[in-house]
């Protein structure tokens, strides 16, 4: 029996990833701040008996920005079984910046969840990772880290820092039998992207994203990115000379557009 913990599992990519592992017969701890959604998810799916080959969803409410909440959740998991084979740190939030005056409270909110929250979970969860069976510690970053994009100062910054953190952590713990990975999705249809008011090319469903994450984690790539048409385009774009990139991307900056209007 494999034990998986998906953090940020109440909606979107995290929910789909949790169901992916549930369908493979794993026991999946599902965490987020909204306990009611987790309970509902478990009630909707935990109706199979073991002969169906399905696993079990185990709701554990948790806020990654809260030290006590993360500590208590890890303690509960330790009390239930004690070991984890896969932890997917997916909780995230996105807020954009449309002004040349940066709202530091906004930046702190985004960093608190996307970066410090992920680091906090990593600290607490490491003792629970099964070192005998090459466990995986997976951080959901973003393809926005391949190329800085307008408005993404806080979001892109948090995800770039998360990627850097994951790389450092991998160097530190790979020899202990822990396989650290990063996932860098392009656009995925979820409640997070439903709020966006701009074109999102090559968008895929959260179920498709979960399939690609599952497949990627069976392989050996450190950075699992998809859809390839989008991520390779972004990577190629990032190789252009800076002057061309800033000229083209500057046109998409709303702060820049406003200042042009004001002149
Ligand atoms: N959708 C995309 O196109 C896309 C692209 C690249 C990367 N990503 C990343 O993928 C991850 C999932 O995004 P999504 O699009 O699926 O968004 P989503 O549907 O909004 O899901 C975010 C999940 O994180 C949870 N969460 C948020 N803040 C939390 C906190 N402080 N503590 C614990 N859980 C928290 C949310 O539940 P509660 O609100 O109940 O806590 C929810 O379950 C994020 O890290 C996002 O940055 C998404």
PDB file of C-alpha atoms and ligand atoms in Angstrom:
ATOM      1  CA  UNK A   1       0.000   0.000   0.000  1.00  0.00           C
ATOM      2  CA  UNK A   2       1.350   3.405  -0.999  1.00  0.00           C
ATOM      3  CA  UNK A   3       0.706   6.497   1.092  1.00  0.00           C
ATOM      4  CA  UNK A   4       0.468   9.817  -0.730  1.00  0.00           C
ATOM      5  CA  UNK A   5      -0.113  13.323   0.667  1.00  0.00           C
ATOM      6  CA  UNK A   6      -1.508  15.979  -1.668  1.00  0.00           C
ATOM      7  CA  UNK A   7      -1.475  19.498  -0.221  1.00  0.00           C
ATOM      8  CA  UNK A   8      -3.895  21.898  -1.897  1.00  0.00           C
ATOM      9  CA  UNK A   9      -6.222  19.030  -2.811  1.00  0.00           C
ATOM     10  CA  UNK A  10      -9.661  20.644  -2.493  1.00  0.00           C
ATOM     11  CA  UNK A  11      -9.860  21.935  -6.095  1.00  0.00           C
ATOM     12  CA  UNK A  12      -8.053  22.124  -9.429  1.00  0.00           C
ATOM     13  CA  UNK A  13      -4.783  20.306 -10.080  1.00  0.00           C
ATOM     14  CA  UNK A  14      -4.443  19.033  -6.501  1.00  0.00           C
ATOM     15  CA  UNK A  15      -7.917  17.461  -6.483  1.00  0.00           C
ATOM     16  CA  UNK A  16      -7.217  15.768  -9.832  1.00  0.00           C
ATOM     17  CA  UNK A  17      -3.814  14.492  -8.643  1.00  0.00           C
ATOM     18  CA  UNK A  18      -5.373  13.139  -5.440  1.00  0.00           C
ATOM     19  CA  UNK A  19      -8.013  11.274  -7.478  1.00  0.00           C
ATOM     20  CA  UNK A  20      -5.328   9.976  -9.849  1.00  0.00           C
ATOM     21  CA  UNK A  21      -3.527   8.264  -6.953  1.00  0.00           C
ATOM     22  CA  UNK A  22      -6.819   7.230  -5.324  1.00  0.00           C
ATOM     23  CA  UNK A  23      -7.766   5.455  -8.568  1.00  0.00           C
ATOM     24  CA  UNK A  24      -4.411   3.655  -8.477  1.00  0.00           C
ATOM     25  CA  UNK A  25      -5.311   2.218  -5.066  1.00  0.00           C
ATOM     26  CA  UNK A  26      -3.243   4.543  -2.859  1.00  0.00           C
ATOM     27  CA  UNK A  27      -4.239   5.917   0.529  1.00  0.00           C
ATOM     28  CA  UNK A  28      -4.248   9.636  -0.143  1.00  0.00           C
ATOM     29  CA  UNK A  29      -4.184  12.262   2.591  1.00  0.00           C
ATOM     30  CA  UNK A  30      -5.848  15.372   1.178  1.00  0.00           C
ATOM     31  CA  UNK A  31      -5.163  18.781   2.690  1.00  0.00           C
ATOM     32  CA  UNK A  32      -6.310  22.374   2.190  1.00  0.00           C
ATOM     33  CA  UNK A  33      -7.785  25.114   4.382  1.00  0.00           C
ATOM     34  CA  UNK A  34     -11.405  24.324   3.457  1.00  0.00           C
ATOM     35  CA  UNK A  35     -12.132  21.166   5.436  1.00  0.00           C
ATOM     36  CA  UNK A  36     -15.736  20.903   4.172  1.00  0.00           C
ATOM     37  CA  UNK A  37     -14.576  20.499   0.561  1.00  0.00           C
ATOM     38  CA  UNK A  38     -12.128  17.778   1.575  1.00  0.00           C
ATOM     39  CA  UNK A  39     -14.821  15.931   3.553  1.00  0.00           C
ATOM     40  CA  UNK A  40     -17.153  16.121   0.554  1.00  0.00           C
ATOM     41  CA  UNK A  41     -14.462  14.803  -1.780  1.00  0.00           C
ATOM     42  CA  UNK A  42     -13.814  11.875   0.548  1.00  0.00           C
ATOM     43  CA  UNK A  43     -17.557  11.167   0.963  1.00  0.00           C
ATOM     44  CA  UNK A  44     -18.018  11.188  -2.830  1.00  0.00           C
ATOM     45  CA  UNK A  45     -15.245   8.666  -3.425  1.00  0.00           C
ATOM     46  CA  UNK A  46     -14.688   6.461  -0.366  1.00  0.00           C
ATOM     47  CA  UNK A  47     -17.608   4.229  -1.263  1.00  0.00           C
ATOM     48  CA  UNK A  48     -15.633   1.441  -2.888  1.00  0.00           C
ATOM     49  CA  UNK A  49     -14.436  -1.687  -1.143  1.00  0.00           C
ATOM     50  CA  UNK A  50     -10.870  -2.894  -1.638  1.00  0.00           C
ATOM     51  CA  UNK A  51     -11.859  -5.296  -4.442  1.00  0.00           C
ATOM     52  CA  UNK A  52     -12.521  -2.253  -6.662  1.00  0.00           C
ATOM     53  CA  UNK A  53      -8.813  -1.538  -6.586  1.00  0.00           C
ATOM     54  CA  UNK A  54      -9.457   2.014  -5.412  1.00  0.00           C
ATOM     55  CA  UNK A  55      -7.690   3.548  -2.469  1.00  0.00           C
ATOM     56  CA  UNK A  56      -8.948   5.874   0.224  1.00  0.00           C
ATOM     57  CA  UNK A  57      -9.094   9.657   0.650  1.00  0.00           C
ATOM     58  CA  UNK A  58      -8.239  10.876   4.148  1.00  0.00           C
ATOM     59  CA  UNK A  59      -9.080  14.564   4.748  1.00  0.00           C
ATOM     60  CA  UNK A  60      -6.685  16.559   6.908  1.00  0.00           C
ATOM     61  CA  UNK A  61      -7.456  20.278   7.089  1.00  0.00           C
ATOM     62  CA  UNK A  62      -4.298  22.388   7.056  1.00  0.00           C
ATOM     63  CA  UNK A  63      -3.108  25.914   6.291  1.00  0.00           C
ATOM     64  CA  UNK A  64       0.462  25.901   4.942  1.00  0.00           C
ATOM     65  CA  UNK A  65       1.004  29.458   6.202  1.00  0.00           C
ATOM     66  CA  UNK A  66       0.385  28.384   9.803  1.00  0.00           C
ATOM     67  CA  UNK A  67       3.190  26.646  11.697  1.00  0.00           C
ATOM     68  CA  UNK A  68       0.864  25.004  14.236  1.00  0.00           C
ATOM     69  CA  UNK A  69      -1.529  23.791  11.555  1.00  0.00           C
ATOM     70  CA  UNK A  70       1.269  22.116   9.553  1.00  0.00           C
ATOM     71  CA  UNK A  71       2.793  20.593  12.696  1.00  0.00           C
ATOM     72  CA  UNK A  72      -0.577  19.179  13.790  1.00  0.00           C
ATOM     73  CA  UNK A  73      -1.340  17.745  10.331  1.00  0.00           C
ATOM     74  CA  UNK A  74       2.030  15.982  10.189  1.00  0.00           C
ATOM     75  CA  UNK A  75       1.448  14.598  13.672  1.00  0.00           C
ATOM     76  CA  UNK A  76      -1.939  13.199  12.607  1.00  0.00           C
ATOM     77  CA  UNK A  77      -0.396  11.512   9.583  1.00  0.00           C
ATOM     78  CA  UNK A  78       2.339  10.077  11.762  1.00  0.00           C
ATOM     79  CA  UNK A  79      -0.302   8.706  14.153  1.00  0.00           C
ATOM     80  CA  UNK A  80      -2.268   7.048  11.321  1.00  0.00           C
ATOM     81  CA  UNK A  81       0.505   5.187   9.515  1.00  0.00           C
ATOM     82  CA  UNK A  82       3.773   6.990  10.119  1.00  0.00           C
ATOM     83  CA  UNK A  83       5.318   6.784   6.664  1.00  0.00           C
ATOM     84  CA  UNK A  84       4.718   8.594   3.379  1.00  0.00           C
ATOM     85  CA  UNK A  85       5.826   7.514  -0.097  1.00  0.00           C
ATOM     86  CA  UNK A  86       4.876  10.636  -2.017  1.00  0.00           C
ATOM     87  CA  UNK A  87       4.211  14.221  -0.952  1.00  0.00           C
ATOM     88  CA  UNK A  88       2.892  16.698  -3.519  1.00  0.00           C
ATOM     89  CA  UNK A  89       3.201  20.283  -2.327  1.00  0.00           C
ATOM     90  CA  UNK A  90       0.665  21.936  -4.594  1.00  0.00           C
ATOM     91  CA  UNK A  91      -1.056  24.615  -2.445  1.00  0.00           C
ATOM     92  CA  UNK A  92      -0.762  27.908  -4.239  1.00  0.00           C
ATOM     93  CA  UNK A  93      -2.240  31.313  -4.833  1.00  0.00           C
ATOM     94  CA  UNK A  94      -1.857  33.889  -7.588  1.00  0.00           C
ATOM     95  CA  UNK A  95      -2.172  37.673  -7.481  1.00  0.00           C
ATOM     96  CA  UNK A  96      -0.946  40.023 -10.197  1.00  0.00           C
ATOM     97  CA  UNK A  97       0.676  43.448  -9.941  1.00  0.00           C
ATOM     98  CA  UNK A  98      -0.498  46.206 -12.282  1.00  0.00           C
ATOM     99  CA  UNK A  99       1.375  49.156 -10.813  1.00  0.00           C
ATOM    100  CA  UNK A 100       4.978  50.314 -10.726  1.00  0.00           C
ATOM    101  CA  UNK A 101       4.469  50.777  -6.957  1.00  0.00           C
ATOM    102  CA  UNK A 102       4.645  47.237  -5.629  1.00  0.00           C
ATOM    103  CA  UNK A 103       2.057  46.282  -3.006  1.00  0.00           C
ATOM    104  CA  UNK A 104       4.284  44.552  -0.454  1.00  0.00           C
ATOM    105  CA  UNK A 105       1.361  43.064   1.446  1.00  0.00           C
ATOM    106  CA  UNK A 106       0.262  41.324  -1.753  1.00  0.00           C
ATOM    107  CA  UNK A 107       3.798  40.024  -2.341  1.00  0.00           C
ATOM    108  CA  UNK A 108       3.967  38.722   1.243  1.00  0.00           C
ATOM    109  CA  UNK A 109       0.633  36.922   0.862  1.00  0.00           C
ATOM    110  CA  UNK A 110       1.778  35.154  -2.282  1.00  0.00           C
ATOM    111  CA  UNK A 111       5.212  34.299  -0.889  1.00  0.00           C
ATOM    112  CA  UNK A 112       3.702  33.109   2.371  1.00  0.00           C
ATOM    113  CA  UNK A 113       1.702  30.398   0.614  1.00  0.00           C
ATOM    114  CA  UNK A 114       3.750  29.546  -2.483  1.00  0.00           C
ATOM    115  CA  UNK A 115       7.257  29.722  -1.042  1.00  0.00           C
ATOM    116  CA  UNK A 116       7.359  29.779   2.763  1.00  0.00           C
ATOM    117  CA  UNK A 117       4.361  27.434   2.973  1.00  0.00           C
ATOM    118  CA  UNK A 118       6.121  24.903   0.742  1.00  0.00           C
ATOM    119  CA  UNK A 119       9.355  25.255   2.735  1.00  0.00           C
ATOM    120  CA  UNK A 120       7.429  24.791   5.993  1.00  0.00           C
ATOM    121  CA  UNK A 121       5.794  21.589   4.749  1.00  0.00           C
ATOM    122  CA  UNK A 122       9.169  20.346   3.535  1.00  0.00           C
ATOM    123  CA  UNK A 123      10.719  20.868   6.972  1.00  0.00           C
ATOM    124  CA  UNK A 124       7.970  19.030   8.819  1.00  0.00           C
ATOM    125  CA  UNK A 125       7.439  16.193   6.386  1.00  0.00           C
ATOM    126  CA  UNK A 126      10.988  14.973   5.798  1.00  0.00           C
ATOM    127  CA  UNK A 127      11.096  12.648   8.836  1.00  0.00           C
ATOM    128  CA  UNK A 128       7.957  10.892   7.544  1.00  0.00           C
ATOM    129  CA  UNK A 129       9.330  10.152   4.076  1.00  0.00           C
ATOM    130  CA  UNK A 130      10.081   6.481   3.570  1.00  0.00           C
ATOM    131  CA  UNK A 131      13.825   6.424   2.895  1.00  0.00           C
ATOM    132  CA  UNK A 132      13.841   2.676   2.150  1.00  0.00           C
ATOM    133  CA  UNK A 133      11.484   2.942  -0.802  1.00  0.00           C
ATOM    134  CA  UNK A 134      12.815   6.066  -2.580  1.00  0.00           C
ATOM    135  CA  UNK A 135      10.004   8.398  -1.596  1.00  0.00           C
ATOM    136  CA  UNK A 136       9.197  11.513  -3.623  1.00  0.00           C
ATOM    137  CA  UNK A 137       8.883  15.112  -2.459  1.00  0.00           C
ATOM    138  CA  UNK A 138       7.259  17.097  -5.267  1.00  0.00           C
ATOM    139  CA  UNK A 139       6.850  20.875  -5.524  1.00  0.00           C
ATOM    140  CA  UNK A 140       4.391  22.416  -7.980  1.00  0.00           C
ATOM    141  CA  UNK A 141       6.176  25.416  -9.464  1.00  0.00           C
ATOM    142  CA  UNK A 142       5.156  26.960 -12.803  1.00  0.00           C
ATOM    143  CA  UNK A 143       6.360  27.388 -16.380  1.00  0.00           C
ATOM    144  CA  UNK A 144       6.287  31.151 -15.697  1.00  0.00           C
ATOM    145  CA  UNK A 145       9.736  30.534 -14.179  1.00  0.00           C
ATOM    146  CA  UNK A 146      11.211  29.907 -17.667  1.00  0.00           C
ATOM    147  CA  UNK A 147      10.662  33.542 -18.637  1.00  0.00           C
ATOM    148  CA  UNK A 148       9.687  36.557 -16.501  1.00  0.00           C
ATOM    149  CA  UNK A 149       6.268  37.740 -17.643  1.00  0.00           C
ATOM    150  CA  UNK A 150       4.460  41.040 -17.049  1.00  0.00           C
ATOM    151  CA  UNK A 151       2.334  41.320 -13.865  1.00  0.00           C
ATOM    152  CA  UNK A 152       3.868  38.157 -12.349  1.00  0.00           C
ATOM    153  CA  UNK A 153       6.372  39.880 -10.006  1.00  0.00           C
ATOM    154  CA  UNK A 154       4.961  38.142  -6.932  1.00  0.00           C
ATOM    155  CA  UNK A 155       3.624  34.896  -8.417  1.00  0.00           C
ATOM    156  CA  UNK A 156       6.536  34.273 -10.801  1.00  0.00           C
ATOM    157  CA  UNK A 157       9.027  35.350  -8.125  1.00  0.00           C
ATOM    158  CA  UNK A 158       7.554  32.910  -5.612  1.00  0.00           C
ATOM    159  CA  UNK A 159       7.600  30.028  -8.100  1.00  0.00           C
ATOM    160  CA  UNK A 160      11.152  30.802  -9.286  1.00  0.00           C
ATOM    161  CA  UNK A 161      12.331  30.851  -5.671  1.00  0.00           C
ATOM    162  CA  UNK A 162      10.479  27.582  -5.074  1.00  0.00           C
ATOM    163  CA  UNK A 163      12.291  25.963  -8.027  1.00  0.00           C
ATOM    164  CA  UNK A 164      15.645  27.192  -6.668  1.00  0.00           C
ATOM    165  CA  UNK A 165      14.778  25.883  -3.202  1.00  0.00           C
ATOM    166  CA  UNK A 166      13.823  22.472  -4.614  1.00  0.00           C
ATOM    167  CA  UNK A 167      17.134  22.259  -6.483  1.00  0.00           C
ATOM    168  CA  UNK A 168      19.105  23.035  -3.324  1.00  0.00           C
ATOM    169  CA  UNK A 169      17.064  20.561  -1.292  1.00  0.00           C
ATOM    170  CA  UNK A 170      17.613  17.840  -3.892  1.00  0.00           C
ATOM    171  CA  UNK A 171      21.376  18.269  -3.549  1.00  0.00           C
ATOM    172  CA  UNK A 172      21.023  17.895   0.216  1.00  0.00           C
ATOM    173  CA  UNK A 173      18.700  14.903   0.501  1.00  0.00           C
ATOM    174  CA  UNK A 174      19.021  12.860  -2.703  1.00  0.00           C
ATOM    175  CA  UNK A 175      21.495  10.515  -1.010  1.00  0.00           C
ATOM    176  CA  UNK A 176      18.987   9.777   1.755  1.00  0.00           C
ATOM    177  CA  UNK A 177      16.636   8.056  -0.690  1.00  0.00           C
ATOM    178  CA  UNK A 178      14.357  11.055  -1.200  1.00  0.00           C
ATOM    179  CA  UNK A 179      13.638  12.006  -4.804  1.00  0.00           C
ATOM    180  CA  UNK A 180      12.882  15.751  -4.986  1.00  0.00           C
ATOM    181  CA  UNK A 181      11.002  16.870  -8.112  1.00  0.00           C
ATOM    182  CA  UNK A 182       9.545  20.038  -9.565  1.00  0.00           C
ATOM    183  CA  UNK A 183       6.441  20.343 -11.752  1.00  0.00           C
ATOM    184  CA  UNK A 184       6.098  23.319 -14.112  1.00  0.00           C
ATOM    185  CA  UNK A 185       2.635  23.420 -15.660  1.00  0.00           C
ATOM    186  CA  UNK A 186       1.534  25.777 -18.404  1.00  0.00           C
ATOM    187  CA  UNK A 187      -2.088  26.913 -18.248  1.00  0.00           C
ATOM    188  CA  UNK A 188      -4.479  24.461 -16.588  1.00  0.00           C
ATOM    189  CA  UNK A 189      -8.219  25.129 -16.257  1.00  0.00           C
ATOM    190  CA  UNK A 190      -8.901  25.498 -12.515  1.00  0.00           C
ATOM    191  CA  UNK A 191     -10.575  28.009 -10.160  1.00  0.00           C
ATOM    192  CA  UNK A 192      -7.206  29.815 -10.075  1.00  0.00           C
ATOM    193  CA  UNK A 193      -7.079  30.425 -13.851  1.00  0.00           C
ATOM    194  CA  UNK A 194     -10.852  31.012 -14.078  1.00  0.00           C
ATOM    195  CA  UNK A 195     -10.069  34.424 -12.540  1.00  0.00           C
ATOM    196  CA  UNK A 196      -7.711  35.401 -15.391  1.00  0.00           C
ATOM    197  CA  UNK A 197      -8.913  37.928 -17.946  1.00  0.00           C
ATOM    198  CA  UNK A 198      -6.315  37.251 -20.655  1.00  0.00           C
ATOM    199  CA  UNK A 199      -5.700  34.602 -23.317  1.00  0.00           C
ATOM    200  CA  UNK A 200      -4.257  31.355 -21.968  1.00  0.00           C
ATOM    201  CA  UNK A 201      -2.815  29.413 -24.906  1.00  0.00           C
ATOM    202  CA  UNK A 202      -2.754  25.611 -24.969  1.00  0.00           C
ATOM    203  CA  UNK A 203      -4.779  25.354 -21.755  1.00  0.00           C
ATOM    204  CA  UNK A 204      -5.429  21.778 -20.598  1.00  0.00           C
ATOM    205  CA  UNK A 205      -7.847  20.272 -18.061  1.00  0.00           C
ATOM    206  CA  UNK A 206      -6.781  19.494 -14.488  1.00  0.00           C
ATOM    207  CA  UNK A 207      -7.396  15.768 -15.188  1.00  0.00           C
ATOM    208  CA  UNK A 208      -4.958  15.932 -18.106  1.00  0.00           C
ATOM    209  CA  UNK A 209      -2.454  17.779 -15.896  1.00  0.00           C
ATOM    210  CA  UNK A 210      -2.795  15.082 -13.211  1.00  0.00           C
ATOM    211  CA  UNK A 211      -2.147  12.357 -15.797  1.00  0.00           C
ATOM    212  CA  UNK A 212       1.006  14.127 -16.956  1.00  0.00           C
ATOM    213  CA  UNK A 213       2.202  14.652 -13.394  1.00  0.00           C
ATOM    214  CA  UNK A 214       1.619  10.969 -12.582  1.00  0.00           C
ATOM    215  CA  UNK A 215       3.454   9.844 -15.723  1.00  0.00           C
ATOM    216  CA  UNK A 216       6.293  12.309 -15.123  1.00  0.00           C
ATOM    217  CA  UNK A 217       6.776  11.080 -11.572  1.00  0.00           C
ATOM    218  CA  UNK A 218       7.139   7.526 -12.873  1.00  0.00           C
ATOM    219  CA  UNK A 219       9.986   8.763 -15.109  1.00  0.00           C
ATOM    220  CA  UNK A 220      13.272  10.321 -14.094  1.00  0.00           C
ATOM    221  CA  UNK A 221      13.092  14.000 -15.162  1.00  0.00           C
ATOM    222  CA  UNK A 222      13.687  16.431 -12.323  1.00  0.00           C
ATOM    223  CA  UNK A 223      11.483  19.075 -13.973  1.00  0.00           C
ATOM    224  CA  UNK A 224       8.146  17.784 -15.265  1.00  0.00           C
ATOM    225  CA  UNK A 225       6.708  20.382 -17.636  1.00  0.00           C
ATOM    226  CA  UNK A 226       3.635  20.436 -19.879  1.00  0.00           C
ATOM    227  CA  UNK A 227       2.019  21.044 -22.271  1.00  0.00           C
ATOM    228  CA  UNK A 228       5.252  20.803 -24.241  1.00  0.00           C
ATOM    229  CA  UNK A 229       4.025  23.084 -27.064  1.00  0.00           C
ATOM    230  CA  UNK A 230       3.697  25.876 -24.515  1.00  0.00           C
ATOM    231  CA  UNK A 231       6.712  25.191 -22.295  1.00  0.00           C
ATOM    232  CA  UNK A 232       9.159  24.752 -25.205  1.00  0.00           C
ATOM    233  CA  UNK A 233       7.857  27.960 -26.818  1.00  0.00           C
ATOM    234  CA  UNK A 234       8.500  29.806 -23.557  1.00  0.00           C
ATOM    235  CA  UNK A 235      11.961  28.256 -23.204  1.00  0.00           C
ATOM    236  CA  UNK A 236      12.839  29.205 -26.801  1.00  0.00           C
ATOM    237  CA  UNK A 237      11.481  32.725 -26.288  1.00  0.00           C
ATOM    238  CA  UNK A 238      13.705  33.103 -23.216  1.00  0.00           C
ATOM    239  CA  UNK A 239      16.754  32.611 -25.488  1.00  0.00           C
ATOM    240  CA  UNK A 240      15.971  35.756 -27.524  1.00  0.00           C
ATOM    241  CA  UNK A 241      18.123  38.856 -26.936  1.00  0.00           C
ATOM    242  CA  UNK A 242      16.948  40.859 -23.920  1.00  0.00           C
ATOM    243  CA  UNK A 243      16.165  43.975 -25.973  1.00  0.00           C
ATOM    244  CA  UNK A 244      13.702  42.040 -28.136  1.00  0.00           C
ATOM    245  CA  UNK A 245      12.116  40.253 -25.164  1.00  0.00           C
ATOM    246  CA  UNK A 246      11.597  43.449 -23.162  1.00  0.00           C
ATOM    247  CA  UNK A 247      10.183  45.239 -26.213  1.00  0.00           C
ATOM    248  CA  UNK A 248       7.672  42.480 -26.937  1.00  0.00           C
ATOM    249  CA  UNK A 249       6.682  41.757 -23.331  1.00  0.00           C
ATOM    250  CA  UNK A 250       6.555  45.466 -22.427  1.00  0.00           C
ATOM    251  CA  UNK A 251       3.522  45.737 -24.692  1.00  0.00           C
ATOM    252  CA  UNK A 252       1.682  43.328 -22.383  1.00  0.00           C
ATOM    253  CA  UNK A 253       2.552  45.295 -19.216  1.00  0.00           C
ATOM    254  CA  UNK A 254      -0.552  47.030 -17.905  1.00  0.00           C
ATOM    255  CA  UNK A 255       1.486  49.428 -15.741  1.00  0.00           C
ATOM    256  CA  UNK A 256       3.423  50.404 -18.873  1.00  0.00           C
ATOM    257  CA  UNK A 257       0.205  50.808 -20.887  1.00  0.00           C
ATOM    258  CA  UNK A 258      -1.244  53.117 -18.191  1.00  0.00           C
ATOM    259  CA  UNK A 259       1.907  55.260 -18.067  1.00  0.00           C
ATOM    260  CA  UNK A 260       1.902  55.588 -21.876  1.00  0.00           C
ATOM    261  CA  UNK A 261      -1.725  56.773 -21.686  1.00  0.00           C
ATOM    262  CA  UNK A 262      -0.811  59.341 -19.019  1.00  0.00           C
ATOM    263  CA  UNK A 263       2.025  60.948 -21.053  1.00  0.00           C
TER     264      UNK A 263
HETATM  265  N1  LIG B   1      -3.747  26.419 -13.021  1.00  0.00           N
HETATM  266  C1  LIG B   1      -2.635  26.730 -13.669  1.00  0.00           C
HETATM  267  O1  LIG B   1      -2.653  27.123 -14.841  1.00  0.00           O
HETATM  268  C2  LIG B   1      -1.303  26.596 -12.977  1.00  0.00           C
HETATM  269  C3  LIG B   1      -0.151  26.767 -13.756  1.00  0.00           C
HETATM  270  C4  LIG B   1       1.084  26.626 -13.138  1.00  0.00           C
HETATM  271  C5  LIG B   1       1.170  26.333 -11.803  1.00  0.00           C
HETATM  272  N2  LIG B   1       0.033  26.187 -11.065  1.00  0.00           N
HETATM  273  C6  LIG B   1       0.164  25.879  -9.646  1.00  0.00           C
HETATM  274  O2  LIG B   1      -0.531  24.703  -9.373  1.00  0.00           O
HETATM  275  C7  LIG B   1      -0.991  24.711  -8.017  1.00  0.00           C
HETATM  276  C8  LIG B   1      -2.481  24.411  -7.985  1.00  0.00           C
HETATM  277  O3  LIG B   1      -3.144  25.447  -8.666  1.00  0.00           O
HETATM  278  P1  LIG B   1      -4.633  25.339  -9.215  1.00  0.00           P
HETATM  279  O4  LIG B   1      -4.644  26.061 -10.498  1.00  0.00           O
HETATM  280  O5  LIG B   1      -5.141  23.969  -9.127  1.00  0.00           O
HETATM  281  O6  LIG B   1      -5.366  26.301  -8.162  1.00  0.00           O
HETATM  282  P2  LIG B   1      -6.654  26.147  -7.233  1.00  0.00           P
HETATM  283  O7  LIG B   1      -7.712  25.377  -7.928  1.00  0.00           O
HETATM  284  O8  LIG B   1      -6.935  27.510  -6.738  1.00  0.00           O
HETATM  285  O9  LIG B   1      -6.114  25.228  -6.044  1.00  0.00           O
HETATM  286  C9  LIG B   1      -5.281  25.696  -5.042  1.00  0.00           C
HETATM  287  C10 LIG B   1      -5.338  24.711  -3.895  1.00  0.00           C
HETATM  288  O10 LIG B   1      -4.446  25.166  -2.863  1.00  0.00           O
HETATM  289  C11 LIG B   1      -5.179  25.266  -1.646  1.00  0.00           C
HETATM  290  N3  LIG B   1      -4.576  26.304  -0.826  1.00  0.00           N
HETATM  291  C12 LIG B   1      -4.451  27.621  -1.122  1.00  0.00           C
HETATM  292  N4  LIG B   1      -3.873  28.269  -0.101  1.00  0.00           N
HETATM  293  C13 LIG B   1      -3.599  27.338   0.851  1.00  0.00           C
HETATM  294  C14 LIG B   1      -3.031  27.373   2.144  1.00  0.00           C
HETATM  295  N5  LIG B   1      -2.607  28.524   2.674  1.00  0.00           N
HETATM  296  N6  LIG B   1      -2.910  26.219   2.835  1.00  0.00           N
HETATM  297  C15 LIG B   1      -3.344  25.051   2.312  1.00  0.00           C
HETATM  298  N7  LIG B   1      -3.914  24.943   1.109  1.00  0.00           N
HETATM  299  C16 LIG B   1      -4.056  26.082   0.392  1.00  0.00           C
HETATM  300  C17 LIG B   1      -6.614  25.547  -2.070  1.00  0.00           C
HETATM  301  O11 LIG B   1      -7.577  25.157  -1.111  1.00  0.00           O
HETATM  302  P3  LIG B   1      -8.130  26.131   0.050  1.00  0.00           P
HETATM  303  O12 LIG B   1      -8.431  27.443  -0.586  1.00  0.00           O
HETATM  304  O13 LIG B   1      -9.322  25.397   0.577  1.00  0.00           O
HETATM  305  O14 LIG B   1      -7.053  26.205   1.073  1.00  0.00           O
HETATM  306  C18 LIG B   1      -6.722  24.605  -3.272  1.00  0.00           C
HETATM  307  O15 LIG B   1      -6.950  23.283  -2.847  1.00  0.00           O
HETATM  308  C19 LIG B   1      -0.639  26.088  -7.466  1.00  0.00           C
HETATM  309  O16 LIG B   1       0.569  26.002  -6.741  1.00  0.00           O
HETATM  310  C20 LIG B   1      -0.447  26.913  -8.724  1.00  0.00           C
HETATM  311  O17 LIG B   1       0.409  28.003  -8.513  1.00  0.00           O
HETATM  312  C21 LIG B   1      -1.210  26.317 -11.626  1.00  0.00           C
END
